[in-house]
Amino acid sequence: MSWLRERRVALAGLTLFTLLAGDAWRYSLSWYGWGAIIALLGLAWLAVAVRERVDLRRVPVALGAVAAYLTLSIAWSAYPGASAIGVLVTLITGAVAIVMTQVLTLGDVVRALSAATRWILGLSLIFELIVATLVRQPLLPFWTSYEEPYPAAFNWSRNALLEGGRIQGITGNANLLAFVALVALIVLAVQWRLRQTDPGHEASLRRPAALGWIAIALGVLVLTRSATVLIAGVGVVFVLGVVLLARRRTGRARLAIYGAAVAIMAAVATVAVLLRDTLLDLVGRSDDLTGRLDIWSAVIGLAQERPWFGWGWVSYWAPWVEPFDDLVVIRGVTYLQAHNAWLDVWLQLGILGLILVAVLVLTTVARTVAWAVDAPRGDALDPAALRLAPVLLLAMLLMHSLAESRLLIEAGLLLLVWIAVASRRHELRWRRAEATP
């Protein structure tokens, strides 16, 4: 049945590509074309779930509670129609992630994620090169017609590759392309290390290919110059160091490492707040965090009007309903996220929802760290190098969530749910192994 499994890995790769670079489809094939692709992917995953008799109820309690609560929020939503759409999209994305955990191994998902990100990076560089050498001017999305002057943010490509500016690639967004590049770096580094420790493992990648694509991913990070992704990358490196150190210790020594790590993160966060202006100057960003302070102020003000239960879940802000239609407009661009996942949760689900999501994240962090550090006896399925992927991806998502809301939509949401469910499955497997004489 290896042929069937490979088809599922390919399906996962195409799904991840679509969720990471959705604008590539929307800008080239229109929203209708993108919708058709999403529908086909949904039907494909439904067929897989039916064939394998996947039980969508086998999820962590905290995840089930969050799903139930955001669904209930339709009842008190200020925009019930938009909430219903947002809830449906969120639940479908989560369901796909759950199916992936039950029909694909950790190695399969790493392979799919590696393929998806490499395709995005490669196509992005080719796309920007074509724009720079043949089009020679900013390129708007197809199927659109804007009256000049229009904001530069509306461009699919700003023709910046040879001009020294930040490239946007097929994603149409420099920060999102940088996000993809960091994901690629994580999975490629894991595959390269896996090749050294377990050369026969199917998820490993040959050294020349791994190093070549790592160089490309680093190059894209330089060309996008995303401060938020750079900071997330620093956090990933820190978590990697903590996990590798914890693997060499047991008992109280390991707990001391975790405690020291939390203390260091708290201290760094405090210093970052106190020296914000100096740090922003170092990374070449404005003192208003590229408009984020205005966005956060607007979101906080609106959230305080419905602090406990929120305005109702909508996921990505619906631009056709109040209050999102004109909540944040900066230089002609209407923003459709809070640029902070935690503020977005508070706005949409209130303090109670924020508590539920925090519990989900904290329990997932605990299980994922244990997954990276410990393995069931005789576990050959998930080698040590491979088990680094979930914890590093989760670290990236959480660091990134402080300046972006992509944790709650598309690929960010799928990866969060996948990690939450997969880490729970590992925990159960670990307990069974420990209970076996």
Short mmCIF file of C-alpha atoms in Angstrom, two decimals:
data_model
loop_
_atom_site.label_atom_id
_atom_site.label_comp_id
_atom_site.label_asym_id
_atom_site.label_seq_id
_atom_site.Cartn_x
_atom_site.Cartn_y
_atom_site.Cartn_z
CA MET A 1 0.00 0.00 0.00
CA SER A 2 3.04 2.32 -0.29
CA TRP A 3 1.58 3.84 -3.46
CA LEU A 4 -1.53 4.87 -1.52
CA ARG A 5 0.56 6.36 1.24
CA GLU A 6 2.64 8.37 -1.24
CA ARG A 7 -0.53 9.77 -2.75
CA ARG A 8 -1.58 10.92 0.70
CA VAL A 9 1.80 12.58 1.25
CA ALA A 10 1.34 14.36 -2.08
CA LEU A 11 -2.17 15.43 -1.05
CA ALA A 12 -0.78 16.78 2.23
CA GLY A 13 1.92 18.64 0.32
CA LEU A 14 -0.60 20.26 -2.04
CA THR A 15 -2.82 21.16 0.92
CA LEU A 16 0.06 22.79 2.79
CA PHE A 17 1.14 24.62 -0.38
CA THR A 18 -2.39 25.99 -0.79
CA LEU A 19 -2.70 27.07 2.85
CA LEU A 20 0.77 28.65 2.92
CA ALA A 21 0.46 30.38 -0.46
CA GLY A 22 -3.26 30.81 -0.95
CA ASP A 23 -2.80 34.16 -2.68
CA ALA A 24 -0.82 32.42 -5.42
CA TRP A 25 -4.08 30.74 -6.43
CA ARG A 26 -6.32 33.72 -5.68
CA TYR A 27 -4.14 36.16 -7.64
CA SER A 28 -3.67 33.86 -10.63
CA LEU A 29 -6.97 31.96 -10.84
CA SER A 30 -9.30 34.36 -8.99
CA TRP A 31 -11.23 33.67 -5.80
CA TYR A 32 -13.45 31.29 -7.73
CA GLY A 33 -10.46 29.25 -8.88
CA TRP A 34 -9.10 29.18 -5.35
CA GLY A 35 -12.51 28.11 -4.06
CA ALA A 36 -12.62 25.24 -6.56
CA ILE A 37 -9.18 24.04 -5.41
CA ILE A 38 -10.21 24.26 -1.75
CA ALA A 39 -13.39 22.28 -2.51
CA LEU A 40 -11.44 19.56 -4.33
CA LEU A 41 -8.92 19.29 -1.48
CA GLY A 42 -11.75 19.08 1.05
CA LEU A 43 -13.44 16.28 -0.91
CA ALA A 44 -10.14 14.42 -1.20
CA TRP A 45 -9.56 14.54 2.54
CA LEU A 46 -13.16 13.51 3.15
CA ALA A 47 -12.60 10.46 0.95
CA VAL A 48 -9.46 9.60 2.92
CA ALA A 49 -11.29 10.01 6.23
CA VAL A 50 -14.15 7.75 5.10
CA ARG A 51 -11.80 5.11 3.71
CA GLU A 52 -9.76 5.00 6.93
CA ARG A 53 -12.78 5.45 9.21
CA VAL A 54 -11.11 8.38 10.95
CA ASP A 55 -12.68 9.32 14.28
CA LEU A 56 -12.64 13.11 14.50
CA ARG A 57 -13.57 12.93 18.19
CA ARG A 58 -10.15 11.56 19.15
CA VAL A 59 -8.71 14.94 20.06
CA PRO A 60 -7.29 16.54 23.22
CA VAL A 61 -9.98 17.79 25.60
CA ALA A 62 -8.71 21.37 25.38
CA LEU A 63 -8.93 21.33 21.58
CA GLY A 64 -12.48 19.99 21.70
CA ALA A 65 -13.42 22.69 24.21
CA VAL A 66 -12.05 25.46 21.97
CA ALA A 67 -13.89 24.05 18.94
CA ALA A 68 -17.16 23.82 20.86
CA TYR A 69 -16.82 27.32 22.31
CA LEU A 70 -16.07 29.07 19.04
CA THR A 71 -19.01 27.24 17.46
CA LEU A 72 -21.29 28.40 20.29
CA SER A 73 -20.12 31.97 19.75
CA ILE A 74 -22.39 32.13 16.70
CA ALA A 75 -25.29 32.42 19.19
CA TRP A 76 -24.10 35.78 20.58
CA SER A 77 -22.12 36.97 17.55
CA ALA A 78 -22.62 40.54 16.34
CA TYR A 79 -22.35 39.13 12.79
CA PRO A 80 -23.85 35.60 12.89
CA GLY A 81 -23.63 35.01 9.14
CA ALA A 82 -19.92 35.84 8.99
CA SER A 83 -19.38 33.83 12.18
CA ALA A 84 -21.02 30.78 10.66
CA ILE A 85 -18.67 30.98 7.67
CA GLY A 86 -15.65 31.52 9.91
CA VAL A 87 -16.57 28.61 12.19
CA LEU A 88 -17.14 26.30 9.21
CA VAL A 89 -13.76 27.15 7.66
CA THR A 90 -12.00 26.76 11.03
CA LEU A 91 -13.59 23.38 11.74
CA ILE A 92 -12.82 22.07 8.25
CA THR A 93 -9.17 23.14 8.58
CA GLY A 94 -8.95 21.45 11.98
CA ALA A 95 -10.63 18.30 10.64
CA VAL A 96 -8.05 18.02 7.86
CA ALA A 97 -5.28 18.30 10.46
CA ILE A 98 -6.88 15.53 12.53
CA VAL A 99 -7.15 13.25 9.50
CA MET A 100 -3.49 13.91 8.73
CA THR A 101 -2.44 12.77 12.21
CA GLN A 102 -4.24 9.46 11.77
CA VAL A 103 -3.24 8.57 8.21
CA LEU A 104 0.28 10.04 8.02
CA THR A 105 3.35 9.53 10.17
CA LEU A 106 5.48 12.34 11.54
CA GLY A 107 7.97 11.63 8.77
CA ASP A 108 5.24 11.86 6.14
CA VAL A 109 4.14 15.29 7.35
CA VAL A 110 7.73 16.55 7.44
CA ARG A 111 8.21 15.36 3.85
CA ALA A 112 4.98 17.05 2.75
CA LEU A 113 5.87 20.29 4.51
CA SER A 114 9.37 20.22 3.03
CA ALA A 115 8.05 19.72 -0.50
CA ALA A 116 5.40 22.44 -0.14
CA THR A 117 7.81 25.06 1.17
CA ARG A 118 10.48 24.24 -1.43
CA TRP A 119 7.97 24.64 -4.23
CA ILE A 120 6.85 28.00 -2.82
CA LEU A 121 10.41 29.28 -2.43
CA GLY A 122 11.52 28.09 -5.84
CA LEU A 123 8.47 29.43 -7.67
CA SER A 124 8.74 32.72 -5.75
CA LEU A 125 12.29 33.35 -6.92
CA ILE A 126 11.42 32.43 -10.52
CA PHE A 127 8.33 34.66 -10.34
CA GLU A 128 10.27 37.64 -9.01
CA LEU A 129 13.00 37.12 -11.62
CA ILE A 130 10.41 37.12 -14.43
CA VAL A 131 8.84 40.30 -13.08
CA ALA A 132 12.24 41.98 -12.74
CA THR A 133 13.56 41.03 -16.21
CA LEU A 134 10.46 40.82 -18.43
CA VAL A 135 7.62 42.79 -16.81
CA ARG A 136 9.95 45.44 -15.34
CA GLN A 137 7.27 47.10 -13.25
CA PRO A 138 5.04 46.25 -10.27
CA LEU A 139 2.55 43.52 -11.09
CA LEU A 140 -1.06 43.54 -9.90
CA PRO A 141 -3.03 40.34 -9.27
CA PHE A 142 -4.85 39.03 -12.31
CA TRP A 143 -8.65 39.48 -12.42
CA THR A 144 -8.41 42.84 -10.63
CA SER A 145 -8.76 46.43 -11.77
CA TYR A 146 -7.65 49.22 -9.44
CA GLU A 147 -7.87 52.92 -10.21
CA GLU A 148 -4.62 54.78 -9.74
CA PRO A 149 -3.24 55.82 -7.41
CA TYR A 150 -3.65 52.62 -5.42
CA PRO A 151 -1.64 51.48 -2.34
CA ALA A 152 1.59 49.63 -3.10
CA ALA A 153 0.33 46.85 -0.81
CA PHE A 154 -2.15 45.87 -3.54
CA ASN A 155 0.66 44.70 -5.85
CA TRP A 156 1.31 40.99 -6.25
CA SER A 157 4.96 41.83 -6.90
CA ARG A 158 6.59 45.21 -6.35
CA ASN A 159 9.40 44.44 -8.83
CA ALA A 160 11.88 44.66 -5.97
CA LEU A 161 14.29 41.79 -6.72
CA LEU A 162 16.84 43.93 -8.58
CA GLU A 163 15.88 47.17 -6.85
CA GLY A 164 17.04 46.28 -3.35
CA GLY A 165 13.52 46.15 -1.90
CA ARG A 166 11.69 43.35 -0.08
CA ILE A 167 10.46 40.62 -2.41
CA GLN A 168 6.98 39.15 -1.97
CA GLY A 169 7.11 36.04 -4.16
CA ILE A 170 4.02 34.13 -5.20
CA THR A 171 2.57 34.68 -1.72
CA GLY A 172 2.19 38.39 -2.49
CA ASN A 173 3.45 39.29 0.98
CA ALA A 174 7.05 39.63 2.18
CA ASN A 175 6.27 38.62 5.77
CA LEU A 176 4.37 35.52 4.68
CA LEU A 177 7.16 34.51 2.27
CA ALA A 178 9.64 34.89 5.14
CA PHE A 179 7.36 32.73 7.29
CA VAL A 180 7.48 30.01 4.62
CA ALA A 181 11.27 30.32 4.43
CA LEU A 182 11.62 29.80 8.20
CA VAL A 183 9.33 26.76 8.10
CA ALA A 184 11.48 25.41 5.27
CA LEU A 185 14.64 26.00 7.30
CA ILE A 186 13.24 24.02 10.22
CA VAL A 187 12.11 20.98 8.25
CA LEU A 188 15.17 20.98 5.96
CA ALA A 189 17.53 21.11 8.94
CA VAL A 190 15.62 18.21 10.50
CA GLN A 191 15.85 16.22 7.25
CA TRP A 192 19.57 16.96 6.94
CA ARG A 193 20.24 15.86 10.52
CA LEU A 194 18.09 12.78 9.97
CA ARG A 195 20.26 11.87 6.99
CA GLN A 196 23.29 11.87 9.30
CA THR A 197 21.75 9.85 12.13
CA ASP A 198 19.29 7.61 10.24
CA PRO A 199 20.38 7.63 6.58
CA GLY A 200 17.85 4.98 5.62
CA HIS A 201 14.83 6.88 6.93
CA GLU A 202 12.42 7.90 4.17
CA ALA A 203 12.01 11.40 5.57
CA SER A 204 15.72 12.19 5.32
CA LEU A 205 17.10 14.35 2.51
CA ARG A 206 20.41 13.95 0.77
CA ARG A 207 23.10 16.33 1.95
CA PRO A 208 23.58 18.33 -1.30
CA ALA A 209 19.83 18.86 -1.72
CA ALA A 210 19.31 19.75 1.94
CA LEU A 211 22.20 22.23 2.06
CA GLY A 212 21.23 23.75 -1.29
CA TRP A 213 17.66 24.39 -0.23
CA ILE A 214 18.79 25.64 3.19
CA ALA A 215 20.92 28.20 1.36
CA ILE A 216 17.91 29.20 -0.77
CA ALA A 217 15.71 29.58 2.33
CA LEU A 218 18.35 31.74 4.01
CA GLY A 219 18.60 33.83 0.85
CA VAL A 220 14.83 34.38 0.83
CA LEU A 221 14.98 35.47 4.48
CA VAL A 222 17.57 38.07 3.52
CA LEU A 223 15.53 39.26 0.54
CA THR A 224 12.31 39.57 2.58
CA ARG A 225 13.90 41.18 5.65
CA SER A 226 11.01 40.38 7.98
CA ALA A 227 11.75 41.48 11.55
CA THR A 228 8.90 39.39 12.98
CA VAL A 229 10.19 36.22 11.35
CA LEU A 230 13.76 37.04 12.37
CA ILE A 231 12.67 37.27 16.01
CA ALA A 232 10.71 34.02 15.64
CA GLY A 233 13.85 32.39 14.24
CA VAL A 234 15.86 33.47 17.28
CA GLY A 235 13.17 31.91 19.47
CA VAL A 236 13.39 28.65 17.50
CA VAL A 237 17.15 28.49 18.01
CA PHE A 238 16.69 29.09 21.74
CA VAL A 239 14.10 26.31 22.04
CA LEU A 240 16.38 23.96 20.09
CA GLY A 241 19.16 24.60 22.60
CA VAL A 242 16.82 23.96 25.55
CA VAL A 243 15.55 20.68 24.07
CA LEU A 244 19.03 19.37 23.23
CA LEU A 245 20.24 20.25 26.73
CA ALA A 246 17.19 18.63 28.35
CA ARG A 247 17.82 15.40 26.44
CA ARG A 248 21.07 15.00 28.36
CA ARG A 249 19.46 15.42 31.77
CA THR A 250 16.76 13.72 33.80
CA GLY A 251 14.56 14.44 36.80
CA ARG A 252 15.21 17.63 38.74
CA ALA A 253 18.04 18.72 36.46
CA ARG A 254 15.67 18.72 33.50
CA LEU A 255 13.05 20.68 35.47
CA ALA A 256 15.73 23.21 36.37
CA ILE A 257 16.53 23.65 32.68
CA TYR A 258 12.87 24.29 31.89
CA GLY A 259 12.58 26.76 34.76
CA ALA A 260 15.69 28.62 33.65
CA ALA A 261 14.36 28.74 30.08
CA VAL A 262 11.10 30.32 31.22
CA ALA A 263 12.98 32.84 33.36
CA ILE A 264 15.26 33.78 30.46
CA MET A 265 12.29 34.27 28.12
CA ALA A 266 10.57 36.47 30.69
CA ALA A 267 13.72 38.53 31.16
CA VAL A 268 14.21 38.93 27.39
CA ALA A 269 10.59 40.00 26.97
CA THR A 270 11.00 42.60 29.72
CA VAL A 271 14.21 43.98 28.20
CA ALA A 272 12.60 44.05 24.75
CA VAL A 273 9.75 46.19 26.09
CA LEU A 274 12.05 48.55 27.97
CA LEU A 275 14.49 48.96 25.07
CA ARG A 276 11.89 48.79 22.33
CA ASP A 277 12.98 51.93 20.47
CA THR A 278 16.64 50.93 20.38
CA LEU A 279 15.86 47.41 19.17
CA LEU A 280 13.51 48.70 16.48
CA ASP A 281 16.25 50.99 15.21
CA LEU A 282 18.62 48.02 14.98
CA VAL A 283 16.23 46.04 12.76
CA GLY A 284 15.19 49.10 10.75
CA ARG A 285 11.58 49.30 11.88
CA SER A 286 9.47 52.29 12.92
CA ASP A 287 8.71 52.99 16.57
CA ASP A 288 5.03 52.19 16.00
CA LEU A 289 5.95 48.61 14.99
CA THR A 290 4.97 49.28 11.36
CA GLY A 291 1.50 50.45 12.32
CA ARG A 292 0.84 47.63 14.77
CA LEU A 293 0.40 49.93 17.75
CA ASP A 294 -2.51 51.66 16.02
CA ILE A 295 -4.02 48.28 15.11
CA TRP A 296 -3.64 46.95 18.63
CA SER A 297 -5.15 50.11 20.11
CA ALA A 298 -8.22 49.78 17.87
CA VAL A 299 -8.61 46.08 18.67
CA ILE A 300 -8.25 46.58 22.43
CA GLY A 301 -10.81 49.37 22.39
CA LEU A 302 -13.32 47.19 20.55
CA ALA A 303 -12.60 44.11 22.69
CA GLN A 304 -13.30 46.10 25.87
CA GLU A 305 -16.86 46.64 24.68
CA ARG A 306 -17.49 42.86 24.92
CA PRO A 307 -14.67 41.68 27.21
CA TRP A 308 -15.93 38.31 28.45
CA PHE A 309 -17.51 36.55 25.49
CA GLY A 310 -16.23 38.60 22.57
CA TRP A 311 -17.86 39.69 19.35
CA GLY A 312 -18.13 36.19 17.88
CA TRP A 313 -15.67 33.99 16.06
CA VAL A 314 -14.90 35.01 12.49
CA SER A 315 -11.27 33.88 12.03
CA TYR A 316 -9.92 36.19 9.31
CA TRP A 317 -11.84 39.46 9.63
CA ALA A 318 -14.78 39.67 7.24
CA PRO A 319 -14.39 43.00 5.37
CA TRP A 320 -18.08 43.19 4.44
CA VAL A 321 -19.47 43.40 8.01
CA GLU A 322 -19.20 45.87 10.87
CA PRO A 323 -17.04 46.54 12.77
CA PHE A 324 -14.30 45.08 10.52
CA ASP A 325 -15.14 47.03 7.38
CA ASP A 326 -13.43 50.16 8.68
CA LEU A 327 -11.91 49.16 12.01
CA VAL A 328 -8.31 49.67 10.86
CA VAL A 329 -7.50 51.55 7.66
CA ILE A 330 -3.89 52.68 7.20
CA ARG A 331 -2.77 54.50 4.05
CA GLY A 332 -5.73 53.22 2.09
CA VAL A 333 -5.31 49.59 3.16
CA THR A 334 -8.04 47.92 5.24
CA TYR A 335 -6.40 45.51 7.69
CA LEU A 336 -8.18 42.22 8.32
CA GLN A 337 -6.33 40.84 11.35
CA ALA A 338 -5.16 42.14 14.71
CA HIS A 339 -1.51 41.32 13.97
CA ASN A 340 -1.50 39.51 17.30
CA ALA A 341 -3.26 36.17 17.63
CA TRP A 342 -3.97 36.64 21.33
CA LEU A 343 -5.64 40.02 20.82
CA ASP A 344 -7.65 38.47 18.00
CA VAL A 345 -8.85 35.69 20.28
CA TRP A 346 -9.81 38.19 22.97
CA LEU A 347 -11.67 40.32 20.42
CA GLN A 348 -13.60 37.38 18.94
CA LEU A 349 -14.03 35.00 21.90
CA GLY A 350 -13.52 37.21 24.94
CA ILE A 351 -11.60 36.44 28.11
CA LEU A 352 -13.22 33.00 28.46
CA GLY A 353 -12.13 32.06 24.96
CA LEU A 354 -8.67 33.43 25.63
CA ILE A 355 -8.37 31.15 28.68
CA LEU A 356 -9.45 28.09 26.67
CA VAL A 357 -6.95 28.81 23.88
CA ALA A 358 -4.20 29.43 26.45
CA VAL A 359 -4.91 26.04 28.07
CA LEU A 360 -4.79 24.38 24.64
CA VAL A 361 -1.46 26.01 23.85
CA LEU A 362 0.13 25.30 27.25
CA THR A 363 -0.88 21.62 27.26
CA THR A 364 0.32 21.27 23.67
CA VAL A 365 3.65 22.86 24.57
CA ALA A 366 4.09 20.45 27.49
CA ARG A 367 3.32 17.38 25.36
CA THR A 368 5.42 18.57 22.43
CA VAL A 369 8.48 19.25 24.57
CA ALA A 370 8.11 15.78 26.11
CA TRP A 371 7.77 14.34 22.58
CA ALA A 372 11.04 15.99 21.56
CA VAL A 373 12.92 14.99 24.69
CA ASP A 374 11.58 11.49 25.47
CA ALA A 375 10.73 8.54 23.23
CA PRO A 376 9.01 5.22 23.98
CA ARG A 377 11.40 2.35 24.44
CA GLY A 378 12.28 0.74 21.16
CA ASP A 379 10.65 3.55 19.17
CA ALA A 380 12.12 3.37 15.66
CA LEU A 381 9.26 5.25 14.02
CA ASP A 382 10.24 8.71 15.21
CA PRO A 383 14.04 9.08 15.47
CA ALA A 384 15.47 11.79 17.72
CA ALA A 385 16.17 14.21 14.87
CA LEU A 386 12.66 13.84 13.46
CA ARG A 387 11.04 14.51 16.85
CA LEU A 388 12.56 18.00 16.82
CA ALA A 389 10.22 19.14 14.05
CA PRO A 390 6.98 19.55 16.07
CA VAL A 391 8.53 21.46 18.96
CA LEU A 392 10.48 23.81 16.67
CA LEU A 393 7.45 24.45 14.46
CA LEU A 394 5.33 25.14 17.54
CA ALA A 395 7.96 27.52 18.92
CA MET A 396 7.92 29.39 15.63
CA LEU A 397 4.13 29.59 15.53
CA LEU A 398 3.90 30.94 19.08
CA MET A 399 6.66 33.51 18.62
CA HIS A 400 5.10 34.61 15.35
CA SER A 401 1.67 34.88 17.00
CA LEU A 402 2.84 37.91 18.97
CA ALA A 403 3.01 40.04 15.82
CA GLU A 404 0.71 38.19 13.38
CA SER A 405 -2.61 36.33 13.65
CA ARG A 406 -1.77 33.51 11.23
CA LEU A 407 -1.83 31.03 14.10
CA LEU A 408 -5.62 31.21 13.77
CA ILE A 409 -5.97 30.78 10.01
CA GLU A 410 -4.89 28.59 7.11
CA ALA A 411 -1.51 26.85 7.55
CA GLY A 412 -0.89 28.24 11.04
CA LEU A 413 -4.16 26.78 12.32
CA LEU A 414 -3.62 23.45 10.55
CA LEU A 415 -0.13 23.07 12.02
CA LEU A 416 -1.32 24.00 15.52
CA VAL A 417 -4.11 21.40 15.45
CA TRP A 418 -1.84 18.78 13.90
CA ILE A 419 0.79 19.31 16.62
CA ALA A 420 -1.84 19.26 19.38
CA VAL A 421 -3.38 15.98 18.21
CA ALA A 422 -0.14 14.28 17.15
CA SER A 423 1.56 15.12 20.47
CA ARG A 424 -1.41 13.60 22.31
CA ARG A 425 -1.09 10.40 20.25
CA HIS A 426 2.62 10.27 21.11
CA GLU A 427 1.84 10.76 24.81
CA LEU A 428 -0.56 7.81 24.78
CA ARG A 429 1.99 5.66 22.94
CA TRP A 430 4.69 6.65 25.46
CA ARG A 431 2.43 5.70 28.39
CA ARG A 432 1.65 2.30 26.86
CA ALA A 433 5.35 1.66 26.32
CA GLU A 434 6.18 2.60 29.90
CA ALA A 435 3.43 0.36 31.23
CA THR A 436 4.73 -2.64 29.27
CA PRO A 437 7.15 -4.78 31.33
#
